[in-house]
PDB file of C-alpha atoms (C1' of nucleotides) in Angstrom:
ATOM      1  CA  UNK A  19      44.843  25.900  86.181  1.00  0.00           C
ATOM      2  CA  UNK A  20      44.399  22.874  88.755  1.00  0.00           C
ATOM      3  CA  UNK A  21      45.497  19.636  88.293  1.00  0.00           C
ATOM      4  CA  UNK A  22      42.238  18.334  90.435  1.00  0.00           C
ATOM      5  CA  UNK A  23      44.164  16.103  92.459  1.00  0.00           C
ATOM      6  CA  UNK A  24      44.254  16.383  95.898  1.00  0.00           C
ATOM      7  CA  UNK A  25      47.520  16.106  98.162  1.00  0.00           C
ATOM      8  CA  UNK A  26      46.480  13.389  99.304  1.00  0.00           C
ATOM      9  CA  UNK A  27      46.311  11.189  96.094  1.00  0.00           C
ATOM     10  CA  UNK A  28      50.010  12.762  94.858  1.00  0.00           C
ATOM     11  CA  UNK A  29      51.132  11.497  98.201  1.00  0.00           C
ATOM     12  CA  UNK A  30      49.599   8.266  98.070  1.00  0.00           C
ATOM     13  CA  UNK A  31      51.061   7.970  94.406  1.00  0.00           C
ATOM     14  CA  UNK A  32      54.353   8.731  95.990  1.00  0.00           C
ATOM     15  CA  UNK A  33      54.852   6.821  98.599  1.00  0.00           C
ATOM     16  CA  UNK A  34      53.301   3.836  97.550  1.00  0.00           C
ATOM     17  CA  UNK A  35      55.983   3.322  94.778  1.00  0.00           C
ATOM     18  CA  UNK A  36      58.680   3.723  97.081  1.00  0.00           C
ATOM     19  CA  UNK A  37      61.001   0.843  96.514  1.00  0.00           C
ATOM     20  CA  UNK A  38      61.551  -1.839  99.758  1.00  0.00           C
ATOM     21  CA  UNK A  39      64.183  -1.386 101.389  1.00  0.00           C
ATOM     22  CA  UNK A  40      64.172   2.739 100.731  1.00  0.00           C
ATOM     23  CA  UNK A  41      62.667   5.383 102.683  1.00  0.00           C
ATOM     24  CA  UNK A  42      62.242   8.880 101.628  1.00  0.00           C
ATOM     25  CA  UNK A  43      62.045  12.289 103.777  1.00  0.00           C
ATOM     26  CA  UNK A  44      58.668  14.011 104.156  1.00  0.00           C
ATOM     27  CA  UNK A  45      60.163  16.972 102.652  1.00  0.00           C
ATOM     28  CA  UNK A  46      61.114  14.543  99.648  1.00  0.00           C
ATOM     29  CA  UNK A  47      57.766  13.402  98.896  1.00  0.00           C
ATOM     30  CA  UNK A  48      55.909  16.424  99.640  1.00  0.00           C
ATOM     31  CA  UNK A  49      58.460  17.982  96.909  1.00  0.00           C
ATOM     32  CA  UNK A  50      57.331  15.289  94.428  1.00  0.00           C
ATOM     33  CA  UNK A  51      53.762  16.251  95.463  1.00  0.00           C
ATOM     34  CA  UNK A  52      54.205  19.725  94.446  1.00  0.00           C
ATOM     35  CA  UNK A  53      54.259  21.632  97.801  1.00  0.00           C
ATOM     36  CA  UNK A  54      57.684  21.080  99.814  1.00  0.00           C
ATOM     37  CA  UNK A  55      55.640  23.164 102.493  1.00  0.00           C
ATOM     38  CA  UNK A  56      52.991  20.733 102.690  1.00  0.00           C
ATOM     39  CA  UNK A  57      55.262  17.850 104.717  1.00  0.00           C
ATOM     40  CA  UNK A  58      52.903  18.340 107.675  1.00  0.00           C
ATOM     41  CA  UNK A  59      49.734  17.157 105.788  1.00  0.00           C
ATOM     42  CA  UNK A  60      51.373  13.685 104.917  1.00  0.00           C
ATOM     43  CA  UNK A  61      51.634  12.806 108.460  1.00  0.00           C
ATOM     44  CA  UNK A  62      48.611  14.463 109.070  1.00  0.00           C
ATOM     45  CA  UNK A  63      46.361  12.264 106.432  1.00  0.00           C
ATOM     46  CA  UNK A  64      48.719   9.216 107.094  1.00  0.00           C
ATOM     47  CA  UNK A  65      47.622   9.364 110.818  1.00  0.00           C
ATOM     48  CA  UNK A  66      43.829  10.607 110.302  1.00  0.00           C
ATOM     49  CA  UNK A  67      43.838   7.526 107.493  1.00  0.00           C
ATOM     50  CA  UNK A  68      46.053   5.051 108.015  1.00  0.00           C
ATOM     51  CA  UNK A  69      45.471   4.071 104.333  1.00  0.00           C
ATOM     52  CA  UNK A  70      46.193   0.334 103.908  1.00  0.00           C
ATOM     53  CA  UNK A  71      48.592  -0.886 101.761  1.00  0.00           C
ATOM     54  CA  UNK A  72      50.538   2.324 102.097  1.00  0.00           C
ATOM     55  CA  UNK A  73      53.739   2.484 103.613  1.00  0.00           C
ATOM     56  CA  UNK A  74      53.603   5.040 105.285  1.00  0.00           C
ATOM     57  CA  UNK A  75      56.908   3.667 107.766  1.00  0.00           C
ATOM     58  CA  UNK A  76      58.864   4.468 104.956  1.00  0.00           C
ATOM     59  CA  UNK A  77      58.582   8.115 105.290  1.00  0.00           C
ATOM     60  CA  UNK A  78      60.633   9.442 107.666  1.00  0.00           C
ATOM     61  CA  UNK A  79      62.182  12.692 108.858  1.00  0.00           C
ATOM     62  CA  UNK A  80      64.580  14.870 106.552  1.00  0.00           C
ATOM     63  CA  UNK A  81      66.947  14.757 109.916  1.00  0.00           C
ATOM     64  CA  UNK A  82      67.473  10.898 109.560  1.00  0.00           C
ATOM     65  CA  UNK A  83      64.997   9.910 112.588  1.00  0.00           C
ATOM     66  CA  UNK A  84      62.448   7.741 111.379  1.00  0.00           C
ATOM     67  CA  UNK A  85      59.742  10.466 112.593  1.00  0.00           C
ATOM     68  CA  UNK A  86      56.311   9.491 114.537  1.00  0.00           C
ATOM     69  CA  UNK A  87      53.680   6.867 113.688  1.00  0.00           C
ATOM     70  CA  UNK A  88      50.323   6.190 114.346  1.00  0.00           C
ATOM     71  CA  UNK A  89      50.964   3.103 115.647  1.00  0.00           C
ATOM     72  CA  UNK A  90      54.187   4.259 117.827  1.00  0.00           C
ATOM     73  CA  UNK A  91      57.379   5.340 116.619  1.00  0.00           C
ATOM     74  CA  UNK A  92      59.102   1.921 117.722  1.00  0.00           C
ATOM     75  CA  UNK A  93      56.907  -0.135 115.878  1.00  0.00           C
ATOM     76  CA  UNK A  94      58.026   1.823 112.644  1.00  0.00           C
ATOM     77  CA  UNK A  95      61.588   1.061 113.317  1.00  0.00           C
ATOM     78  CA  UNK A  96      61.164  -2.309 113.655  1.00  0.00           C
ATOM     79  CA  UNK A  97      58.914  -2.541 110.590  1.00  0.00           C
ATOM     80  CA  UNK A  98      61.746  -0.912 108.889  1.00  0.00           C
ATOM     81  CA  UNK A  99      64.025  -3.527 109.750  1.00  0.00           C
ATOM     82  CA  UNK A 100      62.418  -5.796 108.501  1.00  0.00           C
ATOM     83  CA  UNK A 101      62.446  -4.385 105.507  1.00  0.00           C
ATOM     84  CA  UNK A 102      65.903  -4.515 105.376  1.00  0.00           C
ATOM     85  CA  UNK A 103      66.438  -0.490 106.257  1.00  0.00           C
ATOM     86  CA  UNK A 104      69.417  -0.554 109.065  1.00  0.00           C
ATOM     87  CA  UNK A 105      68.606   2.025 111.809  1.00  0.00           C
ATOM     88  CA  UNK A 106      70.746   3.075 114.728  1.00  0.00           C
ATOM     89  CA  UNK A 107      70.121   2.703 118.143  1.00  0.00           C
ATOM     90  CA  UNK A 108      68.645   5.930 118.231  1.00  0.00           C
ATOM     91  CA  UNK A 109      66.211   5.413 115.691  1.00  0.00           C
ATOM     92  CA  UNK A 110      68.580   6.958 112.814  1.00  0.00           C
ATOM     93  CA  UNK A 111      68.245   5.906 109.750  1.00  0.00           C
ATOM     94  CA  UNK A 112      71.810   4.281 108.172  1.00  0.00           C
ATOM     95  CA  UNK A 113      72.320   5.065 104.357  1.00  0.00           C
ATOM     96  CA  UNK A 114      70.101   7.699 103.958  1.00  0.00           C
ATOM     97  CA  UNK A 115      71.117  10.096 101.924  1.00  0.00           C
ATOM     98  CA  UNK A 116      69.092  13.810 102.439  1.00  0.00           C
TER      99      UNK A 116
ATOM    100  C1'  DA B  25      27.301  24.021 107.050  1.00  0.00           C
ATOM    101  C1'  DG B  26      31.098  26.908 108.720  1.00  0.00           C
ATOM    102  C1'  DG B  27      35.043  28.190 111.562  1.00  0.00           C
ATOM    103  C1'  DG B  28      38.993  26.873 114.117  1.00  0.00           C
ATOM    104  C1'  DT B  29      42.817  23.869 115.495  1.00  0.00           C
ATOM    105  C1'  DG B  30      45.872  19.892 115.361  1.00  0.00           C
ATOM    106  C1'  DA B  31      49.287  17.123 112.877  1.00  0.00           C
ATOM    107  C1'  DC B  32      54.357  11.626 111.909  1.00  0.00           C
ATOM    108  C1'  DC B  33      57.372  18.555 109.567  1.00  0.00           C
ATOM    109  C1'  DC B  34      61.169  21.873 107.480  1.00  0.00           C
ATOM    110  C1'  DG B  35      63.761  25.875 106.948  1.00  0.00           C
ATOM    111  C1'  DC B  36      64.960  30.309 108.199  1.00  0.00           C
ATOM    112  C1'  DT B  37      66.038  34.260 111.441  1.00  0.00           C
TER     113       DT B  37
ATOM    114  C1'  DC C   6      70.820  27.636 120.414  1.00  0.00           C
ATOM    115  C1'  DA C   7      65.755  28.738 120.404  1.00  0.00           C
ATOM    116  C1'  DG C   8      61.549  30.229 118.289  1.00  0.00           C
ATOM    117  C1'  DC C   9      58.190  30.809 114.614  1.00  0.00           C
ATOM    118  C1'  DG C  10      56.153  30.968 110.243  1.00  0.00           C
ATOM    119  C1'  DG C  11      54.481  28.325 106.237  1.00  0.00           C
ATOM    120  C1'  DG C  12      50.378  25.385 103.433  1.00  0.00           C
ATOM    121  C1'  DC C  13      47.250  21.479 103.204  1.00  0.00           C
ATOM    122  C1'  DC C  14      43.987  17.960 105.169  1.00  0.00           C
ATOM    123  C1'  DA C  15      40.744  15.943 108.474  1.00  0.00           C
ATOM    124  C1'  DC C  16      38.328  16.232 112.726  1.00  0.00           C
ATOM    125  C1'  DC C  17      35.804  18.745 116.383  1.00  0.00           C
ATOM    126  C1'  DC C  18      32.338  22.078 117.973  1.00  0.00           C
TER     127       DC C  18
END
DNA sequence: AGGGTGACCCGCT
DNA sequence: CAGCGGGCCACCC
């Protein structure tokens, strides 16, 4: 029996009630989506569709890096910080817990 | 309209 | 340490 929804919208649902200030793995959402597997379709429909009003910078990588971006990877770091997420020099992300 | 490949990845061997 | 498979979507031809 299918649910109906796509990934997509369970994604969208996801991420778009991530709290400001937090960011959450791709592995994390994707889990909450149903399919831990599936990680590589967020980024994929996230870059295809850069959906406004979802923040997709607050998805990052399960290693701590904030990942890629559409718009450049730097750009998402720096929108993180100003969101109040601390990020190293590298581009790790402080405080988050895997 | 259909087939094939890329993509902001993760985990295992 | 390096390499590949895995599942889902959208775009291209």
């Amino acid at each position: 029996m299918k649910v109906g929804k796509t990934f997509q919208e369970k994604i969208y649902q996801v991420v778009a009630k991530i709290p400001k200030g937090r960011v959450l793995s791709y592995k994390e959402v994707a889990r909450r989506g149903g399919n831990a597997q599936a990680c590589r379709v967020e980024g994929n429909i996230m870059n295809r569709h850069n959906i406004k009003g979802l923040p997709c910078h607050r998805v990052i990588r399960s290693d701590g890096r904030v990942g890629g971006y559409k718009w450049g990877t730097k750009k998402k770091i720096k929108r993180l910080q100003a969101e109040g997420v601390k990020i190293s020099k590298d581009g790790k992300i402080i405080g988050f817990k895997r």
